[in-house]
Amino acid sequence: MTDAAAIELRGISKAFGPVQANKDISMSVKRGTIHGIVGENGAGKSTLMSILYGFYKADRGEIFINGQKTEIPDSQAAIRAGIGMVHQHFKLVENFTVVENVILGAEDGAMLNPSIAKARRTLKELSEEYGLKVDPDAIIEDLSVGHQQRVEILKQLYRHADILILDEPTGVLTPAEADQLFRILERLREEGKTIVLITHKLREIMEITDTVSVMRRGEMTNTVATASTSPAELAEMMVGRKVLLRVEKSPAKPGDVMLKVDDLRVVRDGVERLKGVSLHVRAGEILGIAGVAGNGQTELLEVLGGMIPATGGTVTVRNEQIDVSGKHSNGQTRRARGIGHVPEDRQDEGLIMPFEAWENTAFGYHKDPKYNHGMLMDNAAIKADCADKMERYDVRPPNPRLPARNFSGGNQQKIVVAREMDRAPDILLVGQPTRGVDIGAIEFIHKEILRLRDEGKAILLVSVELDEIMGLSDRIAVMFDGKIMGERLPSETNENELGLLMAGVTETRVGGAA
Amino acid sequence: MDKMPKWADVILIPLISVLLALIVSGLVVLIIGENPIEAMQIMVRGAFGSAYGWGYTLYYATNFIFTGLAVAVAFHARLFNIGGEGQAALGGLGVAIVLLSFGWPHWTIALLAAILGAALFGAAWAAVPAYLQAKRGSHIVITTIMFNFIASALLVYLLVNVFRVPGSMAPESARFAEAVHLPSAAEFAGFLGFGGSTPLNFAFFVALVCCVLVWILIWRTRLGYEIRAFGHSETAAVYAGINPTRIIMITMLISGGLSGMMAINVVMGEAERLVLDFTEGAGFVGIAVALMGRSHPVGVVLAALLFGALYQGGAELQFEMPAVSREMIVVIQALVIMFTGALDNMVRMPMEKIFLSIRRSRESGSQSPAE
């Protein structure tokens, strides 16, 4: 019995229409281990886990849990089989307390009080057993993201989950919170739980997992012991060719200050999102903004890009103050100033998904005379321009008539990048340039950003990927709670120090240069 | 890849929907003890069997083209303008004011002025809901439908108290001058057999011109590009520097104007005076027309033709089959609206599945004989 694998998949296949999301996948996870699954976006990781959790039914194949052949038609069956899932986006009722969320769907009877009392006891035991400290009476929305995630894990443990699936669990966490999560996972492993970790961060795989499976284009290409592999090797298995994990870059040659931001403030929905941000970017340098998502980076980009008005402060472009709160503050006037903007969310902002690629090529620049012919738009000219950009920026397939939604994430991003960078704007705002982008395209986009820097353009880079910030930036500013916590040079800092700043801790104990 | 070929999306699905609606209608006719095949024949003959039938069918279709285009333009900005009735009513008011207040020398000049009046009044009626949506976030569906009632009440008041000819009992305006009479089908196409009683008139061509203009607007101009972009994603539109308030206002003004222009056909072309309730539900039919026509002018013309035929064929059916009452005709029309509009997905989803499985079997067939 002890030898039986906690999870064994045999020949799982699943197709969505013409797309074969999972192709004959077999996998075995030993009890009491942490198993990583890596793969690019669209490699089929989420589909596979959704089959395991009963969201989808496999077209073919068998699932064995603890050696027993198990049918999992829905998530109820998954829970009965002892499988729990922690989703990337938490499924918590924000205005309920921790204990209310934990019993939600697992109440014992019509009256709540007995269930809550029982849950409170069980929660206490669970928290002690696994080191998952959470106040059972706290309201979810008052908790930090890291604590909310603990509630999700507790929820699963309360339902007697022996197998935990975590989908991109660190995406929303600070490095410190991610560390704490890993300690919890290790504790769970010691107690005999089996953990499946889906991630695209190779560093995490190396740090925490015992074995790792690589998925590519719906197939499981390799399963190896983590100790016997390296990030470079994993990346190669994911992409199918050698990739540069870190781009080569020459030292920056900073010139004049192109963009200067002073005491910028934004109030949105009654909440102050930017609390007096000041920064400057010089020509020929990349200023990276690090921080956990939701600390004002989005608003900073949106104000600079003209999407939302500032409620205070000034923005100066080449010694000339621009309107950031009035009638003339919008995306059009920004573009006229030579500010390009690769937005954080290409699907919601950067592209119109049902529009064909060529229509997206003109998006935001649709008033450019070269795209117009008097009263009418010059569709032929736009299509020609799109075809040209697709070739130079290696967009695949190079078909201007294909709707944007039919391109992969990486190619969608290349369409945006081509549109915003090809005009060689004096100032380029870049938000999450490689989120959900495959490794091959990441390499390409990073090179393009550096090329623009070397041409003497000023670049403001916002990313929640610390590796990306460290790899590309010439200076790093860390944002927390709508403020800049500090600025560091990448050569003189490390992830620990940045991680502390990202969590709002300012007193640097390690050689704080004053 | 798209889920199905374009022809299936544009032609096959509406066709199946109409067929389903007709089958259910047939069952209803069967239940009241009449022969559905015969009823069908009467309707088709009534709508297309004679120049007389065609004259009415196209006359109704003209109304539906205007209101269908109005809804379609708003749809592109993801605005659901269900205030076509009210905007058309106000358009009628505009036509009446323009035509009654001047002694127009010739119908051509009068037509241009009446178009302007109809469009302006219709647009003005759409402007208030548009402003409330753009600036205050009041849902346009609620406000436009409310404005239908206000328009209706306003028209009653004006017809009774202002426009009514002294001494007359009828709540209608004075007849327009002979000089502003629009050429009727009998006059410009009498050789096709259209008789003097045919309501079809020159406004039909105005409607067709509007189709072309709407097509150019939506797919060839910057404004149309911005409208479509805004309709698909407001955040993306803001990112591109498109002003949402401006797009909502302009789109609704155009939409309201198109609805208002329906009055050219009815008030100026047919009744030649402002009468009560001249819209006869055309504003609502426009919603079904736009849905069925996939918000494309060509689709709108085809769908308008179908609904025109239903109106005219229904009237004939009521005449020839006394057991089929006027309410029955409304039921049949409602079934078509329901199947083509509201139940679109009921046909669409199975069709998508069928096309996918066809494609998959074709692909696996062309590759190796897979195990």
JSON list of C-alpha atoms in Angstrom, two decimals, chain A residues 17-18 307 331-332 335 341 343 348-349 352 354-355 359 362-364 366-367 372 374 376-377 379 405-406 419-420, chain B residues 1-2 216 219-222 225-226 228-230 232-233 235-242 246 356 359-360 363 371:
[
{"chain": "A", "resi": 17, "resn": "GLY", "atom": "CA", "xyz": [-12.23, 21.28, -30.63]},
{"chain": "A", "resi": 18, "resn": "PRO", "atom": "CA", "xyz": [-9.22, 21.20, -32.93]},
{"chain": "A", "resi": 307, "resn": "MET", "atom": "CA", "xyz": [-5.63, 56.31, -19.11]},
{"chain": "A", "resi": 331, "resn": "GLY", "atom": "CA", "xyz": [-3.68, 58.21, -24.71]},
{"chain": "A", "resi": 332, "resn": "GLN", "atom": "CA", "xyz": [-3.72, 60.26, -27.90]},
{"chain": "A", "resi": 335, "resn": "ARG", "atom": "CA", "xyz": [1.40, 59.29, -28.08]},
{"chain": "A", "resi": 341, "resn": "HIS", "atom": "CA", "xyz": [2.97, 52.26, -23.87]},
{"chain": "A", "resi": 343, "resn": "PRO", "atom": "CA", "xyz": [0.20, 47.99, -21.23]},
{"chain": "A", "resi": 348, "resn": "ASP", "atom": "CA", "xyz": [-7.92, 43.86, -21.92]},
{"chain": "A", "resi": 349, "resn": "GLU", "atom": "CA", "xyz": [-5.96, 46.97, -22.87]},
{"chain": "A", "resi": 352, "resn": "ILE", "atom": "CA", "xyz": [-8.95, 44.32, -29.19]},
{"chain": "A", "resi": 354, "resn": "PRO", "atom": "CA", "xyz": [-11.85, 40.10, -31.89]},
{"chain": "A", "resi": 355, "resn": "PHE", "atom": "CA", "xyz": [-10.08, 42.63, -34.16]},
{"chain": "A", "resi": 359, "resn": "GLU", "atom": "CA", "xyz": [-6.67, 46.44, -37.13]},
{"chain": "A", "resi": 362, "resn": "ALA", "atom": "CA", "xyz": [-3.25, 50.80, -35.92]},
{"chain": "A", "resi": 363, "resn": "PHE", "atom": "CA", "xyz": [-4.77, 50.74, -32.45]},
{"chain": "A", "resi": 364, "resn": "GLY", "atom": "CA", "xyz": [-4.07, 54.00, -30.68]},
{"chain": "A", "resi": 366, "resn": "HIS", "atom": "CA", "xyz": [-5.43, 55.12, -35.97]},
{"chain": "A", "resi": 367, "resn": "LYS", "atom": "CA", "xyz": [-5.37, 58.88, -36.51]},
{"chain": "A", "resi": 372, "resn": "ASN", "atom": "CA", "xyz": [-5.63, 57.40, -43.36]},
{"chain": "A", "resi": 374, "resn": "GLY", "atom": "CA", "xyz": [-8.86, 61.76, -46.08]},
{"chain": "A", "resi": 376, "resn": "LEU", "atom": "CA", "xyz": [-11.55, 57.14, -44.55]},
{"chain": "A", "resi": 377, "resn": "MET", "atom": "CA", "xyz": [-8.99, 54.78, -43.09]},
{"chain": "A", "resi": 379, "resn": "ASN", "atom": "CA", "xyz": [-6.96, 49.73, -44.74]},
{"chain": "A", "resi": 405, "resn": "ARG", "atom": "CA", "xyz": [-7.43, 36.18, -29.96]},
{"chain": "A", "resi": 406, "resn": "ASN", "atom": "CA", "xyz": [-6.23, 33.38, -32.22]},
{"chain": "A", "resi": 419, "resn": "ARG", "atom": "CA", "xyz": [3.21, 48.59, -32.56]},
{"chain": "A", "resi": 420, "resn": "GLU", "atom": "CA", "xyz": [4.59, 50.49, -29.58]},
{"chain": "B", "resi": 1, "resn": "MET", "atom": "CA", "xyz": [-9.22, 29.00, -35.84]},
{"chain": "B", "resi": 2, "resn": "ASP", "atom": "CA", "xyz": [-12.79, 30.21, -35.78]},
{"chain": "B", "resi": 216, "resn": "ILE", "atom": "CA", "xyz": [-18.82, 53.01, -44.63]},
{"chain": "B", "resi": 219, "resn": "TRP", "atom": "CA", "xyz": [-15.86, 49.65, -41.44]},
{"chain": "B", "resi": 220, "resn": "ARG", "atom": "CA", "xyz": [-14.12, 52.46, -43.22]},
{"chain": "B", "resi": 221, "resn": "THR", "atom": "CA", "xyz": [-13.96, 55.51, -40.98]},
{"chain": "B", "resi": 222, "resn": "ARG", "atom": "CA", "xyz": [-11.90, 56.33, -37.89]},
{"chain": "B", "resi": 225, "resn": "TYR", "atom": "CA", "xyz": [-13.09, 51.99, -35.83]},
{"chain": "B", "resi": 226, "resn": "GLU", "atom": "CA", "xyz": [-13.33, 53.76, -32.49]},
{"chain": "B", "resi": 228, "resn": "ARG", "atom": "CA", "xyz": [-16.09, 49.06, -32.67]},
{"chain": "B", "resi": 229, "resn": "ALA", "atom": "CA", "xyz": [-13.01, 49.21, -30.45]},
{"chain": "B", "resi": 230, "resn": "PHE", "atom": "CA", "xyz": [-15.03, 50.77, -27.66]},
{"chain": "B", "resi": 232, "resn": "HIS", "atom": "CA", "xyz": [-15.29, 45.30, -27.69]},
{"chain": "B", "resi": 233, "resn": "SER", "atom": "CA", "xyz": [-13.36, 46.71, -24.75]},
{"chain": "B", "resi": 235, "resn": "THR", "atom": "CA", "xyz": [-10.48, 49.69, -21.09]},
{"chain": "B", "resi": 236, "resn": "ALA", "atom": "CA", "xyz": [-8.65, 49.09, -24.34]},
{"chain": "B", "resi": 237, "resn": "ALA", "atom": "CA", "xyz": [-10.41, 52.09, -25.88]},
{"chain": "B", "resi": 238, "resn": "VAL", "atom": "CA", "xyz": [-9.27, 54.26, -23.00]},
{"chain": "B", "resi": 239, "resn": "TYR", "atom": "CA", "xyz": [-5.75, 52.91, -23.43]},
{"chain": "B", "resi": 240, "resn": "ALA", "atom": "CA", "xyz": [-5.83, 53.97, -27.08]},
{"chain": "B", "resi": 241, "resn": "GLY", "atom": "CA", "xyz": [-6.98, 57.45, -26.10]},
{"chain": "B", "resi": 242, "resn": "ILE", "atom": "CA", "xyz": [-10.57, 57.03, -27.24]},
{"chain": "B", "resi": 246, "resn": "ARG", "atom": "CA", "xyz": [-17.69, 60.99, -26.88]},
{"chain": "B", "resi": 356, "resn": "LEU", "atom": "CA", "xyz": [-15.88, 21.10, -35.03]},
{"chain": "B", "resi": 359, "resn": "ARG", "atom": "CA", "xyz": [-13.31, 19.38, -39.04]},
{"chain": "B", "resi": 360, "resn": "ARG", "atom": "CA", "xyz": [-11.75, 17.00, -36.56]},
{"chain": "B", "resi": 363, "resn": "GLU", "atom": "CA", "xyz": [-8.18, 16.28, -39.99]},
{"chain": "B", "resi": 371, "resn": "GLU", "atom": "CA", "xyz": [-5.55, 4.72, -33.15]}
]
